[in-house]
Amino acid sequence: MKLRNGWLIRLAAFLAAQLARIWLATVQARARSADGRMHPTNPDVARFIYAFWHESMLAPAKIHTHVKVLISQSADGELIARVCQHLGLGTVRGSSKRGGAQALLQLIRQDQNTHLALTPDGPCGPRRQVKTGIVLLASLSGLPIVPLGIGFTRAWRFQSWDRFAVPRPFSTIIGVVGEPLLVPPDLDSAGIEQQRRRIEDAMLTATHAAEQWAAQIAAGSSPEAENCVRAPHSRTVRWQSPCRAESRIPGLGHVSE
């Protein structure tokens, strides 16, 4: 049932955000990076566009950082945007179907103390297929795109187009951060499609690596799981130590956090 009443949307968003906080407090998060940084970086030092699949939208709530998330202008988007705001995430409204051009301009003009975040297969799919909006944003803004793959050791999946994931209590969210991708300016249609495929391939590679790592942890066969360091920006995320021989992301190369 879709909520249309503004008061009900506000109430549902508040309750959903409180539930998400309590729920995610039971969930651990681990991550490793291909570019030698702990992400999200301090936006005063380096700003990025973080790209992750729509199904993984709960994962960023585990990380407290300055970020603006692009949310669709639909009624469902209104609920999601209010939940994000309660969780401390900034939002910009727009999508590939409604308000996309205005949203891109607003994202490009954002203050310089925030990262940007997009789900490039949203708001309605197809699942895990990148759309061109993120290519245009990166090309116009000059900000690198960071592909973020998310895996879950245990999660419930909705029967929705994106198979939205809800991590089970006391499970682990896995993040694999790929190399930042620079998108050239002044792209023609062929160039936009080439960059779209490049971003999609990088996101699929990072997602595959995260899901493999999650499966290893779930099976109890992840030797690197006990050798982690905490990221300075958040006490909820543990980063893979570089001193283990296993600190290699399949398909992404060696890690040097």
CSV table of C-alpha atoms in Angstrom, one decimal:
chain,number,residue,atom,x,y,z
A,1,MET,CA,0.0,0.0,0.0
A,2,LYS,CA,1.5,3.4,-1.0
A,3,LEU,CA,1.3,6.2,1.5
A,4,ARG,CA,-0.1,9.5,0.0
A,5,ASN,CA,-1.1,11.5,3.1
A,6,GLY,CA,1.7,13.8,4.1
A,7,TRP,CA,1.2,13.4,7.8
A,8,LEU,CA,1.3,9.6,7.5
A,9,ILE,CA,4.5,9.8,5.4
A,10,ARG,CA,6.2,11.9,8.1
A,11,LEU,CA,5.1,9.6,10.9
A,12,ALA,CA,6.1,6.4,8.9
A,13,ALA,CA,9.4,8.0,8.1
A,14,PHE,CA,10.1,8.8,11.7
A,15,LEU,CA,9.2,5.4,12.9
A,16,ALA,CA,11.1,3.7,10.1
A,17,ALA,CA,14.3,5.7,10.9
A,18,GLN,CA,14.1,4.8,14.6
A,19,LEU,CA,13.6,1.1,13.8
A,20,ALA,CA,16.5,1.3,11.3
A,21,ARG,CA,18.8,2.8,14.0
A,22,ILE,CA,17.9,0.1,16.5
A,23,TRP,CA,18.1,-2.6,13.8
A,24,LEU,CA,21.5,-1.5,12.4
A,25,ALA,CA,23.0,-1.2,15.9
A,26,THR,CA,22.9,-5.1,15.9
A,27,VAL,CA,24.7,-5.3,12.6
A,28,GLN,CA,28.5,-5.2,12.1
A,29,ALA,CA,30.1,-3.6,9.1
A,30,ARG,CA,33.5,-4.5,7.4
A,31,ALA,CA,35.1,-2.9,4.4
A,32,ARG,CA,38.2,-2.9,2.3
A,33,SER,CA,39.3,-0.5,-0.4
A,34,ALA,CA,41.2,-0.8,-3.7
A,35,ASP,CA,42.6,2.8,-3.6
A,36,GLY,CA,44.4,2.8,-0.3
A,37,ARG,CA,41.9,5.1,1.4
A,38,MET,CA,39.3,4.6,4.2
A,39,HIS,CA,36.0,5.7,2.7
A,40,PRO,CA,34.1,7.9,2.9
A,41,THR,CA,37.1,10.3,2.9
A,42,ASN,CA,37.0,13.7,4.6
A,43,PRO,CA,35.2,15.7,2.0
A,44,ASP,CA,37.4,18.7,2.8
A,45,VAL,CA,40.3,16.7,1.5
A,46,ALA,CA,38.7,14.8,-1.4
A,47,ARG,CA,35.2,14.7,-2.7
A,48,PHE,CA,33.6,11.7,-4.6
A,49,ILE,CA,30.4,10.4,-6.1
A,50,TYR,CA,29.7,7.2,-4.4
A,51,ALA,CA,27.7,4.7,-6.5
A,52,PHE,CA,25.9,1.7,-5.0
A,53,TRP,CA,22.9,-0.4,-6.1
A,54,HIS,CA,19.4,0.5,-5.1
A,55,GLU,CA,19.0,-2.8,-3.2
A,56,SER,CA,21.7,-1.7,-0.7
A,57,MET,CA,20.3,1.6,0.4
A,58,LEU,CA,20.3,0.6,4.1
A,59,ALA,CA,24.1,0.1,4.1
A,60,PRO,CA,25.1,3.9,4.1
A,61,ALA,CA,23.1,4.4,7.3
A,62,LYS,CA,25.9,2.5,9.1
A,63,ILE,CA,28.4,5.2,8.1
A,64,HIS,CA,28.1,8.7,9.5
A,65,THR,CA,29.5,11.2,6.9
A,66,HIS,CA,28.6,14.3,4.9
A,67,VAL,CA,26.8,13.0,1.9
A,68,LYS,CA,23.9,14.1,-0.4
A,69,VAL,CA,21.8,11.2,-1.7
A,70,LEU,CA,19.7,11.5,-4.9
A,71,ILE,CA,16.2,10.4,-4.2
A,72,SER,CA,13.3,10.1,-6.7
A,73,GLN,CA,10.3,12.6,-6.6
A,74,SER,CA,7.8,9.8,-6.3
A,75,ALA,CA,5.6,9.2,-3.2
A,76,ASP,CA,7.9,6.3,-2.2
A,77,GLY,CA,10.8,8.6,-2.7
A,78,GLU,CA,9.3,11.1,-0.3
A,79,LEU,CA,9.2,8.4,2.4
A,80,ILE,CA,12.8,7.3,1.7
A,81,ALA,CA,14.0,10.9,1.6
A,82,ARG,CA,12.5,11.6,5.1
A,83,VAL,CA,13.9,8.4,6.5
A,84,CYS,CA,17.4,9.5,5.1
A,85,GLN,CA,17.1,12.9,6.7
A,86,HIS,CA,16.2,11.4,10.1
A,87,LEU,CA,19.3,9.2,9.7
A,88,GLY,CA,21.5,12.2,9.1
A,89,LEU,CA,21.9,11.8,5.3
A,90,GLY,CA,21.3,14.8,3.1
A,91,THR,CA,19.0,14.4,0.1
A,92,VAL,CA,18.4,15.9,-3.3
A,93,ARG,CA,15.1,15.1,-5.1
A,94,GLY,CA,15.0,13.9,-8.7
A,95,SER,CA,15.5,10.9,-10.9
A,96,SER,CA,15.9,9.8,-14.5
A,97,LYS,CA,12.1,10.2,-15.0
A,98,ARG,CA,11.1,13.2,-12.9
A,99,GLY,CA,13.2,16.3,-12.1
A,100,GLY,CA,16.4,14.7,-13.3
A,101,ALA,CA,18.0,17.7,-15.0
A,102,GLN,CA,17.2,20.0,-12.0
A,103,ALA,CA,18.5,17.4,-9.6
A,104,LEU,CA,21.8,17.1,-11.5
A,105,LEU,CA,22.2,20.9,-11.4
A,106,GLN,CA,21.5,21.0,-7.7
A,107,LEU,CA,24.0,18.2,-7.1
A,108,ILE,CA,26.7,20.0,-9.1
A,109,ARG,CA,26.1,23.2,-7.2
A,110,GLN,CA,26.3,21.6,-3.8
A,111,ASP,CA,28.5,23.1,-1.1
A,112,GLN,CA,32.1,21.8,-1.2
A,113,ASN,CA,31.9,20.0,2.2
A,114,THR,CA,29.9,17.0,1.1
A,115,HIS,CA,30.1,13.9,-1.0
A,116,LEU,CA,27.4,12.8,-3.4
A,117,ALA,CA,25.7,9.4,-3.5
A,118,LEU,CA,23.6,7.8,-6.2
A,119,THR,CA,21.9,4.5,-6.9
A,120,PRO,CA,22.4,4.4,-10.6
A,121,ASP,CA,19.9,1.6,-11.2
A,122,GLY,CA,17.1,3.5,-9.4
A,123,PRO,CA,14.4,4.4,-8.9
A,124,CYS,CA,12.8,1.5,-10.8
A,125,GLY,CA,15.5,-0.6,-12.5
A,126,PRO,CA,16.4,-2.7,-14.3
A,127,ARG,CA,18.3,-4.2,-11.4
A,128,ARG,CA,22.1,-3.6,-11.4
A,129,GLN,CA,22.1,-1.7,-14.7
A,130,VAL,CA,23.7,1.7,-14.6
A,131,LYS,CA,21.7,4.6,-16.2
A,132,THR,CA,23.4,7.6,-17.8
A,133,GLY,CA,22.6,10.2,-15.1
A,134,ILE,CA,25.7,9.4,-13.1
A,135,VAL,CA,27.9,9.6,-16.2
A,136,LEU,CA,26.5,13.2,-16.9
A,137,LEU,CA,26.9,14.2,-13.2
A,138,ALA,CA,30.6,13.0,-13.1
A,139,SER,CA,31.4,14.6,-16.5
A,140,LEU,CA,29.9,17.9,-15.6
A,141,SER,CA,31.2,18.1,-12.0
A,142,GLY,CA,34.6,16.6,-12.5
A,143,LEU,CA,34.2,14.5,-9.4
A,144,PRO,CA,35.5,10.8,-9.6
A,145,ILE,CA,32.9,8.0,-9.2
A,146,VAL,CA,33.7,5.5,-6.5
A,147,PRO,CA,32.0,2.1,-7.2
A,148,LEU,CA,30.8,0.6,-3.9
A,149,GLY,CA,29.9,-3.1,-3.8
A,150,ILE,CA,27.8,-4.3,-0.8
A,151,GLY,CA,27.4,-7.9,0.4
A,152,PHE,CA,25.5,-9.4,3.3
A,153,THR,CA,26.3,-12.4,5.4
A,154,ARG,CA,22.6,-12.9,6.1
A,155,ALA,CA,19.7,-10.8,4.7
A,156,TRP,CA,16.1,-10.9,3.9
A,157,ARG,CA,15.2,-9.9,0.4
A,158,PHE,CA,12.0,-8.2,-0.7
A,159,GLN,CA,10.1,-9.5,-3.8
A,160,SER,CA,10.7,-6.1,-5.5
A,161,TRP,CA,12.4,-5.2,-8.8
A,162,ASP,CA,15.7,-4.6,-6.9
A,163,ARG,CA,15.3,-7.4,-4.4
A,164,PHE,CA,15.9,-4.8,-1.6
A,165,ALA,CA,18.1,-6.2,1.1
A,166,VAL,CA,17.4,-6.0,4.9
A,167,PRO,CA,20.4,-7.4,6.9
A,168,ARG,CA,19.4,-9.8,9.6
A,169,PRO,CA,20.1,-8.9,13.2
A,170,PHE,CA,23.7,-9.7,14.3
A,171,SER,CA,24.8,-10.3,10.7
A,172,THR,CA,27.6,-8.4,8.9
A,173,ILE,CA,27.4,-5.9,6.0
A,174,ILE,CA,30.4,-6.1,3.7
A,175,GLY,CA,31.7,-3.1,1.7
A,176,VAL,CA,34.2,-3.3,-1.2
A,177,VAL,CA,35.3,0.0,-2.5
A,178,GLY,CA,36.7,0.1,-6.1
A,179,GLU,CA,39.2,2.4,-7.7
A,180,PRO,CA,37.8,5.9,-8.3
A,181,LEU,CA,36.8,6.5,-11.9
A,182,LEU,CA,37.3,9.8,-13.7
A,183,VAL,CA,34.8,10.6,-16.5
A,184,PRO,CA,36.0,12.9,-19.3
A,185,PRO,CA,34.1,16.1,-20.0
A,186,ASP,CA,32.2,16.9,-23.3
A,187,LEU,CA,31.2,13.3,-24.1
A,188,ASP,CA,29.2,12.4,-27.2
A,189,SER,CA,26.5,9.7,-27.1
A,190,ALA,CA,29.0,7.0,-27.9
A,191,GLY,CA,31.3,8.2,-25.1
A,192,ILE,CA,28.5,8.4,-22.6
A,193,GLU,CA,27.6,4.7,-23.4
A,194,GLN,CA,31.2,3.7,-23.1
A,195,GLN,CA,31.5,5.3,-19.7
A,196,ARG,CA,28.2,3.9,-18.6
A,197,ARG,CA,29.4,0.4,-19.3
A,198,ARG,CA,32.7,1.1,-17.6
A,199,ILE,CA,31.0,2.2,-14.4
A,200,GLU,CA,28.5,-0.7,-14.5
A,201,ASP,CA,31.4,-3.2,-14.9
A,202,ALA,CA,33.3,-1.7,-12.0
A,203,MET,CA,30.2,-1.8,-9.8
A,204,LEU,CA,29.4,-5.4,-10.7
A,205,THR,CA,33.0,-6.4,-10.0
A,206,ALA,CA,33.0,-4.7,-6.5
A,207,THR,CA,29.6,-6.3,-5.8
A,208,HIS,CA,30.8,-9.7,-6.7
A,209,ALA,CA,33.9,-9.3,-4.5
A,210,ALA,CA,31.7,-8.1,-1.6
A,211,GLU,CA,29.3,-11.0,-2.0
A,212,GLN,CA,32.2,-13.5,-2.1
A,213,TRP,CA,33.7,-12.0,1.1
A,214,ALA,CA,30.3,-12.1,2.8
A,215,ALA,CA,29.9,-15.8,1.8
A,216,GLN,CA,33.4,-16.6,3.2
A,217,ILE,CA,32.5,-14.9,6.5
A,218,ALA,CA,29.1,-16.6,6.7
A,219,ALA,CA,30.9,-20.0,6.1
A,220,GLY,CA,33.4,-19.3,8.8
A,221,SER,CA,36.3,-19.4,6.4
A,222,SER,CA,37.5,-15.8,6.2
A,223,PRO,CA,41.0,-15.6,7.8
A,224,GLU,CA,41.2,-11.8,7.3
A,225,ALA,CA,38.1,-11.2,9.3
A,226,GLU,CA,40.0,-11.1,12.6
A,227,ASN,CA,42.6,-8.6,11.5
A,228,CYS,CA,40.8,-5.3,11.0
A,229,VAL,CA,41.4,-1.7,12.0
A,230,ARG,CA,38.6,0.9,12.7
A,231,ALA,CA,38.1,3.7,10.3
A,232,PRO,CA,38.6,7.1,12.0
A,233,HIS,CA,35.3,8.6,10.8
A,234,SER,CA,33.1,5.9,12.2
A,235,ARG,CA,33.2,3.3,15.0
A,236,THR,CA,30.8,1.1,13.2
A,237,VAL,CA,33.0,0.1,10.3
A,238,ARG,CA,36.1,-2.0,10.5
A,239,TRP,CA,38.6,-1.8,7.7
A,240,GLN,CA,40.8,-4.7,6.4
A,241,SER,CA,44.3,-4.5,7.7
A,242,PRO,CA,46.9,-4.3,4.8
A,243,CYS,CA,49.4,-6.6,6.6
A,244,ARG,CA,47.6,-9.8,5.7
A,245,ALA,CA,48.4,-11.8,2.6
A,246,GLU,CA,44.7,-12.2,2.1
A,247,SER,CA,44.1,-8.5,1.6
A,248,ARG,CA,43.5,-8.8,-2.0
A,249,ILE,CA,40.1,-8.1,-3.6
A,250,PRO,CA,39.3,-10.5,-6.4
A,251,GLY,CA,39.2,-8.5,-9.7
A,252,LEU,CA,40.3,-5.3,-8.0
A,253,GLY,CA,43.9,-5.9,-7.1
A,254,HIS,CA,45.8,-5.4,-3.9
A,255,VAL,CA,44.5,-3.3,-1.0
A,256,SER,CA,46.7,-0.9,1.0
A,257,GLU,CA,44.5,0.7,3.6
